[in-house]
XYZ file of N, CA and C in Angstrom:
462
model
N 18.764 2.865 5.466
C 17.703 2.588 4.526
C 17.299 3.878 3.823
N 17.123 3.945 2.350
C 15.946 5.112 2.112
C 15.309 4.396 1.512
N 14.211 5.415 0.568
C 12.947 5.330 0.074
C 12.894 6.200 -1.231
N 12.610 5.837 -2.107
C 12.774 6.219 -3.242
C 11.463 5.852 -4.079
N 10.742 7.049 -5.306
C 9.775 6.471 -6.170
C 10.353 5.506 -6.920
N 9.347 4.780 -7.362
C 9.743 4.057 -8.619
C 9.880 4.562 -9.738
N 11.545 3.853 -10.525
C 11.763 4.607 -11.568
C 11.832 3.394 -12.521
N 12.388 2.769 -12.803
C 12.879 1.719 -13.607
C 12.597 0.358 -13.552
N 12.274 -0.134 -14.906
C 11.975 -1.752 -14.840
C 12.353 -2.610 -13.876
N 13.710 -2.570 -13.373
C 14.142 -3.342 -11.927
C 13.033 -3.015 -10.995
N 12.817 -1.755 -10.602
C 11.993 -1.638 -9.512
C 10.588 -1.902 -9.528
N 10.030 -1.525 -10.815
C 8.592 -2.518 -11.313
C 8.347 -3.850 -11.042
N 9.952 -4.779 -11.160
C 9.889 -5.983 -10.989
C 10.028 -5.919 -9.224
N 10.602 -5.377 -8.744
C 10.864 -5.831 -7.471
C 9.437 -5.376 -6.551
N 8.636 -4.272 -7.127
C 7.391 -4.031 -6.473
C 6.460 -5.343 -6.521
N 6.747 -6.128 -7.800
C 5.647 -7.377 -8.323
C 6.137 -8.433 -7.714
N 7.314 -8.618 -7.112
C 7.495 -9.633 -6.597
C 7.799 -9.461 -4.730
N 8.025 -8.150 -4.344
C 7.904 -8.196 -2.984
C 6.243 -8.574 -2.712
N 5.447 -8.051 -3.483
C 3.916 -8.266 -3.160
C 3.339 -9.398 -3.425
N 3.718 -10.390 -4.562
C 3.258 -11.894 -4.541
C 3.973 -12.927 -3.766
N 5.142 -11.968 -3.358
C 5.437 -13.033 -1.641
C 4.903 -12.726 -0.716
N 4.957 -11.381 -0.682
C 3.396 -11.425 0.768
C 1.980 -11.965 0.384
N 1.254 -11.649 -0.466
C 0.146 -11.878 -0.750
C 0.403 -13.622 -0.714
N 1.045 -14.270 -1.594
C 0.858 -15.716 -2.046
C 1.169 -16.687 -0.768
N 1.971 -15.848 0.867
C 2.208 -16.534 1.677
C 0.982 -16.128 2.711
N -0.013 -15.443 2.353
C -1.243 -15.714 3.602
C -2.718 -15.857 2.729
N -2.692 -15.320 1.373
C -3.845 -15.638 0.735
C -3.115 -15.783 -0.902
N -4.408 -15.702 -1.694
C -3.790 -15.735 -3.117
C -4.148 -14.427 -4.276
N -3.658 -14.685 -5.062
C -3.648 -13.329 -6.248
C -4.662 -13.390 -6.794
N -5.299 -11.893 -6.877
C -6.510 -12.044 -7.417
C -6.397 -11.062 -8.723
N -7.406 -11.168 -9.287
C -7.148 -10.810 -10.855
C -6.861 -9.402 -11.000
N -7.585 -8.413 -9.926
C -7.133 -7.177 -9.441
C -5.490 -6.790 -9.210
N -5.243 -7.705 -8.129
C -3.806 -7.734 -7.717
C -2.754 -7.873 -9.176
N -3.300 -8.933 -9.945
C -2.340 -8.614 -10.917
C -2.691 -7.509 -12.146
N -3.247 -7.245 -12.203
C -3.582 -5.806 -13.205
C -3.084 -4.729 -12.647
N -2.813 -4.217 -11.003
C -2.373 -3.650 -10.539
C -0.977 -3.974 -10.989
N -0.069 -4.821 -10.260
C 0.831 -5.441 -10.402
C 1.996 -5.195 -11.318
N 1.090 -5.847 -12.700
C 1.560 -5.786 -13.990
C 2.069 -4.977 -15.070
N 1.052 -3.744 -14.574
C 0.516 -2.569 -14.938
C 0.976 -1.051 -13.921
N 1.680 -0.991 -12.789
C 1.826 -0.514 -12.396
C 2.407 1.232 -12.600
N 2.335 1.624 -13.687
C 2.769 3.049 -14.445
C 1.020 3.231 -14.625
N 0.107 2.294 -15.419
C -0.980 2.719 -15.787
C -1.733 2.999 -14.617
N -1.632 1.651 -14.406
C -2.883 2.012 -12.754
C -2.254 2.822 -11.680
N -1.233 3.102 -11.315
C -1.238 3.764 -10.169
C -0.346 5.169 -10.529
N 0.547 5.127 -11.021
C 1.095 6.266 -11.707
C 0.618 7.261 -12.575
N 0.380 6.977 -13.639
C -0.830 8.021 -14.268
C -1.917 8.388 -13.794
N -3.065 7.732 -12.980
C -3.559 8.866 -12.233
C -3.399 10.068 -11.455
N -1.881 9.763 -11.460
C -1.405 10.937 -10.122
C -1.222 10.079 -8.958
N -0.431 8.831 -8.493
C -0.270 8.077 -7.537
C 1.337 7.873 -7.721
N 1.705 7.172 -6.731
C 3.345 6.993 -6.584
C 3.428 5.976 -6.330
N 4.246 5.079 -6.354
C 4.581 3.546 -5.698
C 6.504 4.042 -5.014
N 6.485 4.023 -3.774
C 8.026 3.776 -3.233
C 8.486 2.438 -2.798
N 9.810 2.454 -3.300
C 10.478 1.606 -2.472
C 11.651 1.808 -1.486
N 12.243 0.872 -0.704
C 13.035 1.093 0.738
C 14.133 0.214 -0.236
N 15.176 0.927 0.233
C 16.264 0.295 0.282
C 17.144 -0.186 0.738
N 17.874 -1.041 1.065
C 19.093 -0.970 2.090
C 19.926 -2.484 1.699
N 20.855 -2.165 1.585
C 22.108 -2.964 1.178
C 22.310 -3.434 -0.239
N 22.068 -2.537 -0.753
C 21.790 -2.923 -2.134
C 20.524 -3.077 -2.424
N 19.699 -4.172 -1.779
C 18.242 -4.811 -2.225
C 17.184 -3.774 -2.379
N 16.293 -4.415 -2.610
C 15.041 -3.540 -2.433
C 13.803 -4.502 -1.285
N 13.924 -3.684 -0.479
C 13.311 -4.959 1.022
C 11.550 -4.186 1.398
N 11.256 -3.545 0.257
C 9.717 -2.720 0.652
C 9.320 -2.030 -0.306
N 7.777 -1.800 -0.427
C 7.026 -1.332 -1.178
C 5.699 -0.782 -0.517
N 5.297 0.521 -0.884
C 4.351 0.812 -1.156
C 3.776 1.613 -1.815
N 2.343 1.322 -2.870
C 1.785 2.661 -2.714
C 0.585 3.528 -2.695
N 0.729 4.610 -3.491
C -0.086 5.480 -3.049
C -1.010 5.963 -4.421
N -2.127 5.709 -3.984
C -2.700 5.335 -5.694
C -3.788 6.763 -5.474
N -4.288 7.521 -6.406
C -4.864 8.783 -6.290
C -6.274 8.318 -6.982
N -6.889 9.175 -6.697
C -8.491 9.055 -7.113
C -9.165 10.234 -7.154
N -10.556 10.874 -6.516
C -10.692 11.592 -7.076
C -9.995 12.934 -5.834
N -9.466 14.357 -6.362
C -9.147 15.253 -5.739
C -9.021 15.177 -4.188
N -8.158 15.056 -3.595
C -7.710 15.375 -2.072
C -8.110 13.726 -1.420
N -8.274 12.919 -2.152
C -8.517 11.522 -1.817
C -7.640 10.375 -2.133
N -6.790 9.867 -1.529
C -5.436 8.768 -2.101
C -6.211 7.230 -1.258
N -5.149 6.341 -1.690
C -5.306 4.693 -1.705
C -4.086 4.541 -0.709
N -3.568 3.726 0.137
C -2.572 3.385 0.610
C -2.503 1.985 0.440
N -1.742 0.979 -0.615
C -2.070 -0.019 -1.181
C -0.575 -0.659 -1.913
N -0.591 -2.050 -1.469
C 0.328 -2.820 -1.818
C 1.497 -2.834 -0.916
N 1.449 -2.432 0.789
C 2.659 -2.272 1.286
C 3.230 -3.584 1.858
N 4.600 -3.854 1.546
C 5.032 -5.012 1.592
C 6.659 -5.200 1.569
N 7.063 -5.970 2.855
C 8.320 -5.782 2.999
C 8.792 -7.098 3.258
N 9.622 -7.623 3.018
C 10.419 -9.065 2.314
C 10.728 -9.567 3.805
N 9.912 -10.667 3.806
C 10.283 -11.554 5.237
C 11.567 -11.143 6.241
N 12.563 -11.353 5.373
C 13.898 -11.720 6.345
C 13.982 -9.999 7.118
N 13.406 -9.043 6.596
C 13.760 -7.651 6.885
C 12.237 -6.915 7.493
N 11.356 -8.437 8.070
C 9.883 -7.508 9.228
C 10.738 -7.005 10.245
N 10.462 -6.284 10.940
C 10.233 -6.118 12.310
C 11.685 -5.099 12.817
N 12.105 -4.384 11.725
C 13.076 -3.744 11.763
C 12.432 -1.998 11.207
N 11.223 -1.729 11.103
C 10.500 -0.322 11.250
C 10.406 -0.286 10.146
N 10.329 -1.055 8.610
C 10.847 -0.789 7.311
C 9.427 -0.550 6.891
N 8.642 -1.117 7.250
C 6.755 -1.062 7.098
C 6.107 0.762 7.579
N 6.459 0.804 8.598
C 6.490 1.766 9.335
C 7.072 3.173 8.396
N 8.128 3.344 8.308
C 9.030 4.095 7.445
C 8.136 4.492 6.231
N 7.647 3.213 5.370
C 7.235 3.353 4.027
C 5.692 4.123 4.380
N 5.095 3.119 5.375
C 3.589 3.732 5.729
C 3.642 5.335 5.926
N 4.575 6.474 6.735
C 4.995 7.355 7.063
C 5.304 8.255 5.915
N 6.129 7.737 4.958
C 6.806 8.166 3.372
C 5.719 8.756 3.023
N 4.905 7.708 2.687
C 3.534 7.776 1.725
C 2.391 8.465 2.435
N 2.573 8.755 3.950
C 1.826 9.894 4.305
C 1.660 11.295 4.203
N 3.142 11.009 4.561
C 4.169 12.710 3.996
C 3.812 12.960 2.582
N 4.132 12.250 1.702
C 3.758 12.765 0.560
C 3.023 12.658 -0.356
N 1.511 12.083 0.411
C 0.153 12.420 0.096
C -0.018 13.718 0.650
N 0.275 14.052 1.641
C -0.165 15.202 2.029
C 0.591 16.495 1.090
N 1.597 16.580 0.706
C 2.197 16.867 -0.607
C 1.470 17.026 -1.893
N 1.238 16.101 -2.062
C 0.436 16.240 -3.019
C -1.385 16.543 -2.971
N -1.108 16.947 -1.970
C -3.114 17.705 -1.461
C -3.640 16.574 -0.823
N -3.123 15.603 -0.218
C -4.296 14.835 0.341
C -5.372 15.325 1.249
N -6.455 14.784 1.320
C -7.258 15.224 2.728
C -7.549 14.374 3.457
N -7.833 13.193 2.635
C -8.439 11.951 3.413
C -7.716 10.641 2.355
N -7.188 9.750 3.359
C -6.731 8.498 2.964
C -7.112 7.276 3.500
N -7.471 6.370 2.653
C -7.802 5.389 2.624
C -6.810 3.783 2.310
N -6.921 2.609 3.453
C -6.691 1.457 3.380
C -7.570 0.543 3.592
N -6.869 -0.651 3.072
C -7.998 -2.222 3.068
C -7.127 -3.185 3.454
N -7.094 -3.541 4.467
C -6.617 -4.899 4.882
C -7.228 -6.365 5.185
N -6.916 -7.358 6.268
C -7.394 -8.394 6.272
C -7.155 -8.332 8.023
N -8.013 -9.219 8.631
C -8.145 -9.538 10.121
C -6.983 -9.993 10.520
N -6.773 -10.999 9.738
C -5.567 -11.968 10.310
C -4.369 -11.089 10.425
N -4.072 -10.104 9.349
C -2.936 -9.464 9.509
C -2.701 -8.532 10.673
N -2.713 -8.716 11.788
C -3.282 -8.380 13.543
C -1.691 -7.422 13.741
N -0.589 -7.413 12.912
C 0.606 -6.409 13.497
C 0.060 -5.459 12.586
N -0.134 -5.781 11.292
C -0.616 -4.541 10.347
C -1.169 -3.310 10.320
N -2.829 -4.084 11.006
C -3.455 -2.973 11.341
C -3.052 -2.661 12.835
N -2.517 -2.752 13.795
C -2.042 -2.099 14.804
C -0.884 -1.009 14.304
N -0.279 -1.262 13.456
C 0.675 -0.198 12.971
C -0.270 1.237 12.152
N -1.269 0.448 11.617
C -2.236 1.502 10.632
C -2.765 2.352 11.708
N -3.347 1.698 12.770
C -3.871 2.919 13.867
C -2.977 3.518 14.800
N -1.226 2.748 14.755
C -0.682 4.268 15.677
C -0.386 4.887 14.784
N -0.466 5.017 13.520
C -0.086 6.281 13.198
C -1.658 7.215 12.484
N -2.549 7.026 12.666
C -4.089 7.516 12.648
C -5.453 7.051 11.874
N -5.018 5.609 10.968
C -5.786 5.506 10.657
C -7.051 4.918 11.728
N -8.015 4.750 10.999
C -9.637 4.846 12.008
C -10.385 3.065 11.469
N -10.793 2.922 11.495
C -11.791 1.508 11.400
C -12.982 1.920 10.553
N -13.077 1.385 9.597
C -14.897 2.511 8.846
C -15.648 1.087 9.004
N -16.870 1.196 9.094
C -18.028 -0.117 8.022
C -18.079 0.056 6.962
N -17.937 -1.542 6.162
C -17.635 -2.049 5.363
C -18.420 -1.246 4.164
N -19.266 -0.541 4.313
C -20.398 -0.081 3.656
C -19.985 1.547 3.335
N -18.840 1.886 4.324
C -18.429 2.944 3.638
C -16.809 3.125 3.075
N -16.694 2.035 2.157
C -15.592 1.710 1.715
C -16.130 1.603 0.423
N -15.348 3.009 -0.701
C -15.447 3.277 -1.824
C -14.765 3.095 -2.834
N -14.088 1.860 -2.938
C -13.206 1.258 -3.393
C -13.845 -0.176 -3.954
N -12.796 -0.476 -4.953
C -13.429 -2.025 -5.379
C -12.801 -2.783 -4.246
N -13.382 -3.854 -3.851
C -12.871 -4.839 -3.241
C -11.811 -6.136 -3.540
N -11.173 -6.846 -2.510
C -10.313 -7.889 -2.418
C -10.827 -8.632 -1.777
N -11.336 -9.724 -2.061
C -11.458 -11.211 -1.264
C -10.972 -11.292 0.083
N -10.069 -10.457 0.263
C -9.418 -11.175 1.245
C -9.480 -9.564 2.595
N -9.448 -8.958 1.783
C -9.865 -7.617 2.948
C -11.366 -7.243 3.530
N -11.100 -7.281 4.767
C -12.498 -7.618 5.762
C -12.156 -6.415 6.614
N -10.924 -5.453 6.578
C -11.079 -4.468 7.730
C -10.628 -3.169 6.263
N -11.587 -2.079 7.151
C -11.070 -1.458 5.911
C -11.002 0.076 6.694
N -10.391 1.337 6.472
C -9.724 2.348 7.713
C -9.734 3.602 6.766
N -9.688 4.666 7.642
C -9.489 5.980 6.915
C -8.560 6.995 7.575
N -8.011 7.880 7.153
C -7.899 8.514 7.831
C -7.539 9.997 7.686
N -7.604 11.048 8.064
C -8.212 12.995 7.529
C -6.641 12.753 7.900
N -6.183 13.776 6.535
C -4.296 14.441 7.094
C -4.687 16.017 6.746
């Protein structure tokens, strides 16, 4: 497998559609999700953010990324890896990628938003350090559907 930024319209498309099969198979798209989505050079790239993808056998089986805000502060957002290819470390890998190279790019503190139900997710988010915050100190716009939300100092 590697991991590669996004470069090209193929991979724009394959970021928009690995994520409305995860998203559309446990909740639904919200108007956020697709402006992100759609838009993905504006919103997450030009601020100074990255979106990667995983590769392996040709396909493209993962996504995530890493959206910037203000100085030494990143997003960890949209990670998503194509059913037939869970449970083979490909989540893991990308979560790891995008740690490494936030910290690259000056991170200090990073931030995610997930959902309860997703119970392997966030067990993967805290072995590798993220923390649990209240809801109240989550500085981010919100998702309907995210109820746990994590930080964590690199």
């Amino acid at each position: 497998m590697t991991i590669a930024p996004m470069k090209t319209a193929a991979d724009a498309q394959a970021f928009y559609d690995l994520n409305a099969e995860w998203i559309t198979a446990h909740f639904e798209l919200e108007p956020n999700d697709l402006e992100l989505l759609n838009n993905p050079h504006r919103v997450v790239m030009d601020p100074g953010g990255q979106i990667y993808l995983a590769h392996t056998g040709g396909r493209t089986v993962g996504c995530v990324a890493l959206m910037a805000y203000e100085p030494g502060t990143y997003k960890i957002a949209k990670m998503a890896v194509t059913p037939a290819c869970r449970g083979r470390g490909i989540g893991r890998q990308l979560l790891v990628h995008a740690i490494e190279e936030a910290r690259l790019m000056g991170a200090r503190t990073l931030f995610l938003a997930s959902s309860s139900t997703l119970v392997p997710a966030i067990r993967l988010y805290e072995t590798v350090g993220f923390q649990c915050l209240n809801s109240n100190e989550w500085p981010f716009m919100r998702f309907a559907r995210a109820n746990v939300f994590m930080r964590m100092d690199v």
